[in-house]
XYZ file of C-alpha atoms in Angstrom:
671
model
C -14.953 8.267 26.595
C -15.261 5.728 29.398
C -14.057 2.164 28.919
C -16.766 -0.491 28.650
C -16.816 -3.476 31.017
C -14.731 -5.778 28.792
C -12.182 -3.071 27.912
C -11.835 -2.326 31.618
C -11.255 -6.007 32.415
C -8.528 -6.171 29.730
C -6.808 -3.079 31.174
C -6.876 -4.276 34.787
C -5.862 -7.931 34.312
C -2.080 -7.924 34.914
C -1.353 -11.049 36.961
C -0.879 -13.407 33.985
C -0.836 -13.730 30.198
C -3.814 -12.097 28.508
C -5.241 -12.420 24.986
C -7.611 -9.621 24.013
C -9.695 -10.762 21.022
C -10.570 -7.345 19.632
C -13.179 -7.249 16.872
C -13.126 -4.553 14.195
C -13.821 -1.076 15.589
C -13.894 -2.285 19.212
C -11.307 0.166 20.591
C -8.198 -2.018 20.889
C -5.696 0.878 20.777
C -7.534 2.468 23.731
C -7.062 -0.769 25.668
C -3.304 -0.846 25.004
C -2.716 2.831 25.832
C -4.920 2.695 28.950
C -3.182 -0.479 30.098
C 0.240 1.171 29.822
C -1.055 4.070 31.959
C -2.620 1.599 34.454
C 0.652 -0.373 34.803
C 2.609 2.823 35.543
C 0.077 4.632 37.736
C -1.561 1.747 39.611
C 0.831 -1.224 39.514
C 4.208 0.406 40.267
C 5.755 -0.525 36.914
C 8.452 1.856 35.711
C 7.976 3.080 32.133
C 11.460 1.822 31.182
C 10.360 -1.744 32.033
C 7.374 -1.719 29.668
C 7.508 -2.388 25.912
C 4.701 -2.216 23.357
C 5.268 -3.509 19.823
C 3.269 -3.204 16.635
C 3.848 -3.561 12.877
C 4.042 -0.105 11.332
C 5.765 3.141 12.233
C 2.429 4.905 11.842
C 0.732 2.619 14.413
C 3.687 3.042 16.820
C 3.536 6.844 16.412
C -0.197 6.897 17.093
C 0.261 4.761 20.209
C 3.022 7.062 21.505
C 0.834 10.124 20.961
C -2.116 8.567 22.785
C 0.021 7.470 25.754
C 1.574 10.960 25.834
C -1.913 12.485 26.135
C -2.728 10.228 29.117
C 0.595 10.455 30.975
C 3.098 13.263 31.444
C 6.617 13.297 29.936
C 8.177 12.350 33.255
C 5.955 9.276 33.649
C 6.688 7.981 30.128
C 10.486 8.407 30.228
C 12.156 5.204 28.959
C 8.893 3.629 27.702
C 9.543 1.487 24.596
C 6.855 1.774 21.899
C 8.116 0.602 18.517
C 7.780 -1.819 15.631
C 9.074 -5.383 16.026
C 12.050 -4.555 13.799
C 13.023 -1.454 15.782
C 12.933 -3.494 19.006
C 15.117 -6.142 17.326
C 17.576 -3.473 16.172
C 17.793 -2.051 19.727
C 18.635 -5.514 21.079
C 21.317 -6.027 18.391
C 22.855 -2.581 19.057
C 23.290 -3.406 22.735
C 24.385 -7.024 22.237
C 26.424 -6.821 19.007
C 29.538 -8.301 20.677
C 27.635 -11.404 21.813
C 26.482 -11.816 18.191
C 30.067 -11.653 16.862
C 29.412 -8.333 15.099
C 31.720 -5.334 15.030
C 30.464 -1.913 16.129
C 28.978 0.190 13.338
C 27.406 -2.699 11.391
C 25.588 -1.810 8.144
C 21.939 -2.387 7.301
C 21.216 -3.653 3.782
C 17.944 -2.645 2.125
C 16.336 -4.777 -0.606
C 18.329 -3.023 -3.359
C 21.626 -3.754 -1.555
C 20.526 -7.370 -1.055
C 19.621 -7.775 -4.703
C 22.941 -6.322 -5.885
C 24.917 -8.643 -3.577
C 22.921 -11.749 -4.545
C 23.327 -10.908 -8.227
C 27.094 -10.651 -7.802
C 27.351 -13.861 -5.726
C 25.175 -16.001 -8.007
C 26.483 -14.898 -11.411
C 27.509 -18.520 -12.206
C 24.379 -20.158 -10.804
C 21.579 -17.755 -11.828
C 23.254 -15.807 -14.653
C 21.606 -12.535 -13.530
C 18.046 -13.843 -14.097
C 15.975 -11.112 -12.368
C 12.919 -13.293 -11.715
C 15.032 -16.036 -10.117
C 16.932 -13.456 -8.041
C 13.657 -12.033 -6.663
C 12.473 -15.580 -5.923
C 15.756 -16.328 -4.144
C 15.427 -13.158 -2.053
C 11.881 -14.084 -1.066
C 12.916 -17.675 -0.190
C 15.808 -16.476 2.012
C 13.416 -14.064 3.744
C 10.936 -16.899 4.415
C 13.706 -19.130 5.779
C 14.835 -16.389 8.158
C 11.233 -15.633 9.239
C 10.851 -19.348 9.980
C 14.080 -19.331 12.082
C 15.970 -21.573 9.626
C 19.748 -21.130 9.357
C 21.569 -21.778 6.063
C 22.655 -25.209 7.387
C 19.064 -26.136 8.305
C 17.791 -24.897 4.941
C 20.387 -27.066 3.145
C 19.481 -30.115 5.230
C 15.743 -29.741 4.514
C 15.940 -28.598 0.869
C 13.805 -30.629 -1.531
C 14.228 -30.530 -5.297
C 16.981 -29.025 -7.418
C 15.946 -25.362 -7.161
C 15.536 -25.403 -3.384
C 18.948 -27.043 -2.990
C 20.501 -24.394 -5.231
C 18.775 -21.616 -3.253
C 20.005 -23.104 0.053
C 23.571 -23.123 -1.347
C 23.146 -19.449 -2.389
C 21.749 -18.640 1.085
C 24.926 -20.054 2.651
C 27.138 -17.936 0.352
C 25.018 -14.854 1.060
C 25.252 -15.293 4.835
C 29.034 -15.738 4.695
C 29.414 -12.586 2.592
C 27.105 -10.561 4.869
C 29.202 -11.624 7.860
C 32.405 -10.513 6.134
C 30.723 -7.160 5.315
C 29.567 -6.812 8.974
C 26.090 -6.245 7.509
C 22.508 -7.252 8.375
C 19.322 -7.346 6.325
C 15.742 -6.583 7.403
C 14.926 -10.176 8.424
C 18.086 -10.389 10.568
C 16.601 -7.752 12.874
C 14.234 -10.417 14.231
C 16.147 -13.628 13.433
C 19.393 -12.618 15.239
C 17.797 -11.515 18.544
C 15.797 -14.787 18.563
C 18.974 -16.821 18.042
C 20.859 -14.856 20.702
C 18.131 -14.987 23.356
C 17.712 -18.725 22.755
C 21.395 -19.563 23.081
C 22.674 -17.037 25.642
C 21.094 -17.297 29.090
C 22.867 -14.203 30.446
C 21.558 -11.990 27.614
C 18.078 -13.536 27.905
C 18.013 -12.775 31.644
C 19.143 -9.213 31.010
C 16.302 -8.520 28.537
C 13.660 -10.284 30.617
C 14.664 -8.027 33.536
C 14.573 -4.993 31.260
C 11.151 -5.770 29.728
C 8.946 -6.753 32.647
C 5.679 -6.242 30.793
C 5.154 -6.670 27.042
C 2.146 -5.593 24.965
C 1.717 -6.750 21.349
C -0.667 -5.117 18.873
C -2.096 -6.885 15.752
C -0.891 -10.214 17.163
C -2.565 -12.212 14.366
C 0.030 -10.736 11.954
C 3.083 -12.202 13.757
C 5.226 -14.752 11.931
C 7.155 -17.646 13.501
C 10.268 -15.687 14.476
C 8.266 -12.746 15.882
C 6.292 -15.115 18.109
C 9.555 -16.729 19.251
C 10.918 -13.279 20.125
C 7.794 -12.541 22.207
C 8.126 -15.838 24.113
C 11.835 -15.355 24.787
C 11.335 -11.823 26.109
C 8.380 -12.758 28.310
C 9.762 -16.019 29.686
C 7.776 -18.223 32.044
C 6.344 -15.300 34.022
C 4.021 -14.602 31.111
C 3.623 -10.900 31.871
C 2.137 -9.977 28.525
C -1.008 -8.760 26.787
C -1.535 -9.498 23.123
C -4.320 -7.874 21.137
C -5.538 -9.421 17.904
C -8.407 -10.549 15.724
C -8.206 -13.848 13.829
C -10.945 -12.540 11.488
C -8.614 -9.760 10.288
C -5.599 -11.960 9.542
C -4.899 -11.071 5.879
C -1.107 -11.318 5.596
C -0.302 -15.035 5.197
C 1.633 -14.127 2.002
C 3.992 -12.161 4.269
C 4.526 -15.132 6.603
C 1.858 -14.142 9.188
C 0.501 -17.084 11.143
C -2.958 -16.530 12.704
C -2.515 -19.923 14.400
C -0.093 -18.111 16.768
C -3.291 -17.111 18.632
C -3.930 -20.828 19.257
C -0.279 -21.537 20.121
C -0.470 -18.902 22.832
C -3.120 -20.937 24.668
C -0.918 -24.043 24.440
C 2.256 -22.268 25.593
C 0.458 -20.448 28.421
C -2.241 -22.763 29.857
C -3.332 -20.021 32.322
C -4.041 -17.597 29.428
C -6.966 -15.230 30.164
C -9.074 -14.582 27.023
C -11.090 -11.368 26.971
C -13.346 -10.606 23.986
C -14.060 -7.058 22.842
C -17.299 -7.436 20.888
C -18.867 -3.978 21.061
C -18.212 -2.119 17.819
C -18.197 1.698 17.972
C -17.838 2.209 14.213
C -20.562 0.674 12.046
C -24.338 0.588 11.814
C -26.078 -2.561 13.038
C -26.936 -3.635 9.514
C -23.291 -3.452 8.368
C -22.157 -5.414 11.435
C -24.842 -8.081 10.971
C -23.634 -8.627 7.389
C -20.001 -8.866 8.567
C -20.856 -11.369 11.331
C -22.912 -13.616 9.036
C -20.178 -13.571 6.363
C -17.282 -14.436 8.700
C -19.292 -17.190 10.432
C -18.566 -19.245 7.283
C -14.898 -19.479 8.363
C -13.854 -22.005 11.050
C -13.016 -20.404 14.432
C -11.080 -21.517 17.478
C -12.477 -18.584 19.464
C -16.044 -17.560 18.651
C -17.065 -13.908 18.897
C -19.999 -11.840 17.623
C -19.749 -8.091 17.177
C -22.667 -5.905 18.225
C -23.392 -2.204 17.931
C -25.567 0.213 19.861
C -25.612 2.563 16.872
C -28.630 2.936 14.560
C -29.894 0.135 12.256
C -28.637 2.028 9.190
C -29.157 1.823 5.431
C -29.329 -1.445 3.517
C -26.104 -2.496 1.749
C -26.385 -1.707 -1.973
C -25.287 -3.935 -4.848
C -24.797 -1.817 -7.998
C -24.385 -3.304 -11.479
C -22.030 -2.056 -14.207
C -21.695 -3.122 -17.846
C -17.875 -3.200 -17.748
C -14.912 -1.700 -15.874
C -15.243 1.704 -17.624
C -18.896 1.840 -16.630
C -17.943 0.726 -13.099
C -15.527 3.672 -12.752
C -18.081 6.062 -14.264
C -20.816 4.802 -11.921
C -18.754 5.096 -8.738
C -17.705 8.634 -9.695
C -21.320 9.606 -10.474
C -22.629 8.016 -7.263
C -20.113 9.937 -5.133
C -20.818 13.282 -6.875
C -24.609 12.861 -6.458
C -24.393 11.543 -2.869
C -22.115 14.414 -1.835
C -24.450 16.960 -3.422
C -27.541 15.509 -1.708
C -25.996 14.957 1.729
C -23.637 17.988 1.856
C -20.745 15.734 2.879
C -16.977 16.099 2.360
C -14.933 14.170 -0.239
C -12.867 12.687 2.599
C -15.985 10.846 3.813
C -15.777 8.446 0.836
C -13.486 5.466 0.230
C -13.207 3.249 -2.843
C -11.719 -0.158 -1.974
C -10.486 -2.906 -4.306
C -8.590 -6.214 -4.247
C -5.671 -5.298 -6.559
C -3.749 -2.069 -7.261
C -4.451 -2.347 -11.016
C -8.157 -1.688 -10.362
C -7.503 1.935 -9.374
C -6.375 3.123 -12.814
C -9.772 3.673 -14.451
C -11.239 5.081 -11.230
C -8.401 7.642 -11.162
C -9.126 8.599 -14.754
C -12.851 9.231 -14.154
C -12.335 11.056 -10.858
C -9.742 13.278 -12.522
C -11.975 14.015 -15.535
C -14.769 15.021 -13.156
C -12.541 17.246 -10.988
C -13.020 15.002 -7.947
C -9.930 15.245 -5.694
C -8.597 11.892 -4.515
C -5.754 10.386 -2.549
C -4.293 7.004 -3.418
C -2.866 4.818 -0.620
C -1.237 1.404 -0.655
C -0.103 1.709 -4.261
C 1.478 4.069 -6.741
C -0.810 6.522 -8.455
C -0.874 5.971 -12.217
C 0.409 9.507 -12.787
C 3.149 9.111 -10.169
C 4.786 6.146 -11.940
C 8.268 6.874 -13.331
C 7.401 5.838 -16.896
C 4.288 8.063 -16.946
C 6.239 11.004 -15.519
C 8.882 10.451 -18.251
C 6.404 10.553 -21.154
C 4.495 13.437 -19.569
C 7.794 15.369 -19.300
C 8.387 14.872 -23.059
C 4.881 16.152 -23.790
C 5.324 19.117 -21.449
C 8.497 20.146 -23.287
C 6.664 19.946 -26.619
C 3.980 22.354 -25.417
C 6.269 24.478 -23.202
C 9.977 24.365 -24.163
C 10.819 26.605 -21.160
C 9.860 23.922 -18.601
C 13.305 23.286 -17.065
C 12.083 20.556 -14.703
C 10.678 18.535 -17.599
C 13.856 19.178 -19.619
C 16.123 17.863 -16.837
C 13.952 14.761 -16.393
C 14.191 13.667 -20.032
C 17.498 15.042 -21.301
C 19.248 11.784 -20.438
C 16.276 9.405 -20.303
C 16.961 7.185 -22.196
C 20.715 7.755 -21.980
C 22.194 10.107 -24.561
C 25.646 10.617 -23.026
C 24.655 14.075 -21.801
C 26.325 13.917 -18.401
C 26.232 16.057 -15.243
C 29.230 18.181 -16.346
C 27.486 19.109 -19.632
C 24.274 19.984 -17.777
C 26.129 22.006 -15.160
C 27.785 24.139 -17.884
C 24.477 24.522 -19.738
C 22.758 25.521 -16.461
C 25.391 28.172 -15.631
C 25.173 29.659 -19.147
C 21.337 29.649 -19.113
C 21.327 31.457 -15.733
C 23.772 34.038 -16.984
C 21.616 34.684 -20.086
C 18.285 34.484 -18.236
C 17.074 31.804 -20.664
C 15.569 28.356 -20.264
C 17.899 25.348 -20.671
C 16.201 24.467 -23.970
C 16.571 27.984 -25.438
C 20.153 28.340 -24.173
C 21.192 25.144 -25.976
C 20.804 26.878 -29.387
C 22.799 30.031 -28.597
C 26.193 30.512 -30.218
C 27.586 31.856 -26.929
C 27.204 28.414 -25.341
C 30.191 27.269 -27.427
C 32.457 29.451 -25.220
C 31.497 27.219 -22.249
C 30.775 23.835 -23.791
C 32.449 21.983 -26.656
C 32.989 18.508 -28.074
C 30.707 15.497 -27.709
C 28.709 17.006 -24.844
C 27.630 19.951 -27.023
C 26.971 17.724 -30.074
C 24.788 15.298 -28.098
C 22.887 18.142 -26.445
C 22.117 19.917 -29.724
C 21.165 16.687 -31.477
C 18.587 16.174 -28.723
C 17.139 19.717 -28.717
C 16.978 19.847 -32.547
C 15.063 16.561 -32.523
C 12.614 18.121 -30.046
C 12.130 21.111 -32.405
C 11.336 18.829 -35.361
C 8.843 16.797 -33.271
C 7.215 20.011 -32.040
C 6.940 21.354 -35.634
C 5.262 18.122 -36.770
C 2.780 18.368 -33.876
C 1.823 21.923 -34.857
C 1.604 21.164 -38.575
C -0.484 18.071 -38.609
C -1.143 14.650 -37.141
C -0.644 15.073 -33.393
C -1.613 11.453 -32.657
C 1.126 10.197 -35.013
C 3.630 12.579 -33.391
C 2.925 11.188 -29.910
C 3.318 7.630 -31.222
C 6.565 8.370 -33.065
C 7.978 10.175 -30.001
C 7.850 6.986 -27.914
C 9.265 5.000 -30.866
C 12.071 7.490 -31.702
C 13.561 7.411 -28.207
C 13.469 3.565 -28.112
C 11.641 3.861 -24.792
C 10.538 0.222 -24.736
C 14.163 -0.988 -25.070
C 15.141 1.408 -22.274
C 12.457 -0.075 -20.000
C 13.706 -3.613 -20.655
C 17.287 -2.492 -19.867
C 16.426 -0.748 -16.600
C 13.488 -2.712 -15.108
C 13.921 -5.391 -12.440
C 12.476 -8.077 -14.743
C 11.024 -8.591 -18.210
C 7.580 -8.831 -16.600
C 8.082 -5.450 -14.874
C 9.196 -3.864 -18.188
C 6.125 -5.295 -19.897
C 3.828 -3.846 -17.209
C 5.525 -0.435 -17.442
C 5.173 -0.412 -21.242
C 1.494 -1.326 -20.796
C 1.138 1.809 -18.621
C 2.698 3.912 -21.407
C 0.256 2.354 -23.916
C -2.661 3.191 -21.592
C -1.474 6.802 -21.349
C -1.200 6.944 -25.161
C -4.795 5.644 -25.487
C -6.043 8.315 -23.065
C -4.203 11.051 -24.988
C -5.589 9.823 -28.330
C -9.142 9.712 -26.909
C -8.694 13.252 -25.576
C -7.176 14.591 -28.805
C -9.952 13.132 -30.933
C -12.755 13.952 -28.488
C -14.435 11.276 -26.380
C -18.070 10.371 -25.673
C -18.493 13.297 -23.282
C -16.777 15.926 -25.369
C -16.839 15.583 -29.160
C -14.586 18.593 -29.721
C -11.011 17.835 -30.812
C -8.326 19.300 -28.577
C -4.796 20.498 -29.130
C -1.860 18.694 -27.555
C -1.411 21.697 -25.246
C -4.983 21.357 -23.901
C -4.583 17.608 -23.369
C -1.289 18.043 -21.498
C -2.808 20.760 -19.315
C -5.705 18.450 -18.481
C -3.411 15.629 -17.503
C -1.167 18.002 -15.544
C -4.126 18.726 -13.266
C -3.292 15.379 -11.740
C -0.050 16.846 -10.382
C -1.957 19.708 -8.815
C -4.313 17.254 -7.134
C -1.344 15.435 -5.660
C 0.065 18.523 -3.952
C -0.246 18.242 -0.212
C -1.047 14.536 -0.498
C 0.847 13.897 2.727
C -1.528 16.225 4.557
C -3.863 13.955 6.505
C -6.653 16.564 6.346
C -6.808 16.784 2.554
C -10.451 16.769 1.469
C -10.218 13.939 -1.049
C -11.850 10.595 -1.858
C -9.645 7.785 -0.511
C -8.569 5.030 -2.946
C -6.884 1.936 -1.536
C -6.555 -1.830 -1.609
C -8.429 -3.876 0.980
C -5.050 -4.731 2.548
C -4.150 -1.038 2.920
C -7.575 -0.206 4.410
C -7.076 -2.305 7.558
C -7.363 -0.188 10.699
C -9.144 2.682 8.906
C -12.794 3.739 8.806
C -14.965 5.850 6.484
C -18.619 6.977 6.560
C -19.288 5.786 2.976
C -17.511 2.857 1.305
C -17.663 1.582 -2.293
C -16.181 -1.892 -2.758
C -15.589 -2.432 -6.482
C -15.048 -5.698 -8.357
C -17.175 -7.905 -6.076
C -16.789 -10.821 -8.489
C -15.420 -14.359 -8.578
C -11.784 -14.199 -9.711
C -11.211 -10.771 -8.167
C -12.679 -11.233 -4.679
C -12.124 -14.077 -3.957
C -8.952 -13.894 -6.049
C -8.517 -16.578 -8.710
C -5.264 -17.848 -7.141
C -7.068 -18.549 -3.854
C -9.918 -20.278 -5.710
C -7.413 -22.468 -7.593
C -5.649 -23.364 -4.325
C -9.003 -24.117 -2.654
C -8.153 -21.495 -0.026
C -10.813 -18.789 0.166
C -10.825 -18.305 3.945
C -8.291 -15.469 3.858
C -10.195 -13.862 0.964
C -13.352 -14.001 3.103
C -11.414 -12.255 5.879
C -10.432 -9.575 3.315
C -14.107 -9.059 2.439
C -14.838 -8.862 6.200
C -12.158 -6.179 6.589
C -13.705 -4.249 3.663
C -17.234 -4.426 5.094
C -16.153 -3.342 8.580
C -14.434 -0.198 7.239
C -17.878 1.312 6.573
C -19.557 3.404 9.246
C -22.884 4.421 7.642
C -23.295 3.148 4.083
C -21.715 0.406 1.994
C -22.076 -0.311 -1.736
C -20.666 -3.199 -3.801
C -20.187 -2.992 -7.585
C -20.436 -6.035 -9.876
C -19.477 -5.911 -13.588
C -21.335 -7.910 -16.247
C -18.206 -7.978 -18.455
C -14.548 -7.321 -17.742
C -11.338 -7.358 -19.761
C -8.752 -9.755 -18.380
C -5.386 -10.357 -20.055
C -6.816 -8.996 -23.315
C -9.890 -11.260 -23.249
C -13.481 -10.281 -22.561
C -14.909 -12.385 -19.723
C -18.357 -12.485 -18.101
C -17.650 -12.811 -14.375
C -20.182 -14.101 -11.858
C -20.892 -12.161 -8.678
C -18.689 -12.961 -5.675
C -19.803 -15.933 -3.582
C -19.370 -13.612 -0.592
C -22.355 -11.525 -1.734
C -24.460 -14.709 -1.654
C -23.317 -15.290 1.944
C -24.621 -11.905 3.131
C -28.115 -11.647 4.732
C -30.631 -11.238 1.900
C -32.893 -8.793 3.785
C -29.985 -6.423 4.459
C -29.033 -6.115 0.777
C -30.629 -3.894 -1.845
C -29.938 -5.285 -5.322
C -30.090 -2.642 -8.010
C -32.243 -4.810 -10.287
C -35.046 -4.794 -7.702
C -34.556 -1.178 -6.595
C -37.356 1.363 -6.372
C -37.399 4.084 -9.086
C -35.076 7.069 -8.562
C -36.817 9.917 -6.728
C -37.291 13.356 -8.282
C -34.887 14.825 -5.698
C -32.141 12.317 -6.550
C -32.657 12.900 -10.284
C -32.335 16.652 -9.760
C -29.198 16.209 -7.650
C -27.528 14.105 -10.336
C -28.589 16.597 -13.017
C -27.292 19.605 -11.063
C -24.023 17.802 -10.297
C -23.626 17.093 -14.012
C -24.317 20.761 -14.904
C -21.789 21.916 -12.273
C -19.274 19.517 -13.785
C -19.885 20.860 -17.303
C -19.460 24.440 -16.052
C -16.145 23.476 -14.449
C -15.008 22.009 -17.791
C -15.894 25.236 -19.674
C -13.964 27.323 -17.132
C -10.771 25.427 -17.973
């Protein structure tokens, strides 16, 4: 595909600093990859003197692949395409002596950081998990803002901030003695070094003679400093960004860095990419009119040469269960009518918690799905634990389930005991559960290990007997109670709040199981525990091959996770005040970033876009009646189709929904 006039201008302008304002779907990655090729093939730049930085490994990988397709291996030798943090790490590796580090320094992940901070602040914070997380976040923000421990202490206001600054100082001293760095150091240290050491700065400016930055609106203070220090006064750089897609302020991103660039480089060339190759004209018109409500330093208006397209639909639901049921039904019917693939559909939402009911309905209707940007309900550790207990009850020979739960919660059945049990079971050709009852095991295992193991397996037998004899619902409830699972969650979770959330997930699973055992609205027939467990285990089968990009599955993700992606058909659920815009932003009188999130959601859609609004919704145990999102009111009236004023359903659509429902029922009977 040929470059358009503006893309071409962005590729060929190399004599000074360049800001490419790239609207959604306007081909920004093509500009970066073509510019790298142009610099090497037409401008006599050597690949080893060019660096391109972005924010995720996935984006860096994609860029490398695209450049590799344009240029040969020989031409790209030495080319640096990486994330900001990888570039920072490369600088530190080469300059560790100048930073006062010893060779072979360690990198601390967030778990290492947390453990060290807990140890260092035992007197001050007394192991309070919430305060420790807050401290970690504050230290990260200080480092992202280029503040040393001394500067943080000098500027600290209030008792807590002063305490945190003191802890920051202790933490830094300990990290130095460990010869260790954390994630934020990978940017903060190169910035400090390049600022203070002219020789090192000169060396890196000679090494990187042209710098390209992707997703520039997501840079924080220290990342922008790093860019400036590497580029120097020559200003040989191209940054690509879109202020309308800046949705990461909570991570320290500063969209105003786009404005700063113009101040720091008065000869900055601004090139706007406004032609969108993704969405229908109607979808783009709605996006443009919405985002025009935000203030802009640089104005731009996206346009499309694609067809006018369908009107944007606003669907109504009675409550969140109905919302999930509706979306599932809409996708099944639409797919049937249009002979599309499941992968053509995306369901987007503001918060991860919104996916749970959608997952349930998609699973019940045998609709394959893939969840991104969050943990699938059935992939959560606490759900896997309880499911493993249930699997053992219905199939005692499931060794995987047995190994998962035998010491969860702890029963002092250690690795040595399990190793001896495993060897004996292999020798006898039995499952671990069955082998635990055999007299011959006593030749290999004695003492407390054997006693604890048999106490556990005998308890499982009694639970299983109760389930077969009578009240299965009561058995499932008593199982969770007998193992003191709630206490175990409070002991092992990062905070009391996290334990509470995890226990809520277990309660939700219990409710689903009870509804299934007793028969729900769709299926009045009572089921056995075995049937219920098999039904829920289907979820695991759906997750197989999830990493495969080509899986034919409906995509579920948060609006944040959807950035950079595109789908033919998009359903944006929870288009209500309090959810989108989020209540926190409303309370802080800061809805501009929420509007940008809505803009990102709208511009993911290629052909059709539907919003869902609930009349009632449960929130923190209360029933509320939300109002529709103000953002819906900001969209062009003529481009929206409100369900209330919709034409009657056609005979063809009614038949499609009916046939889809029959197919679904047949699939259920085949189980």
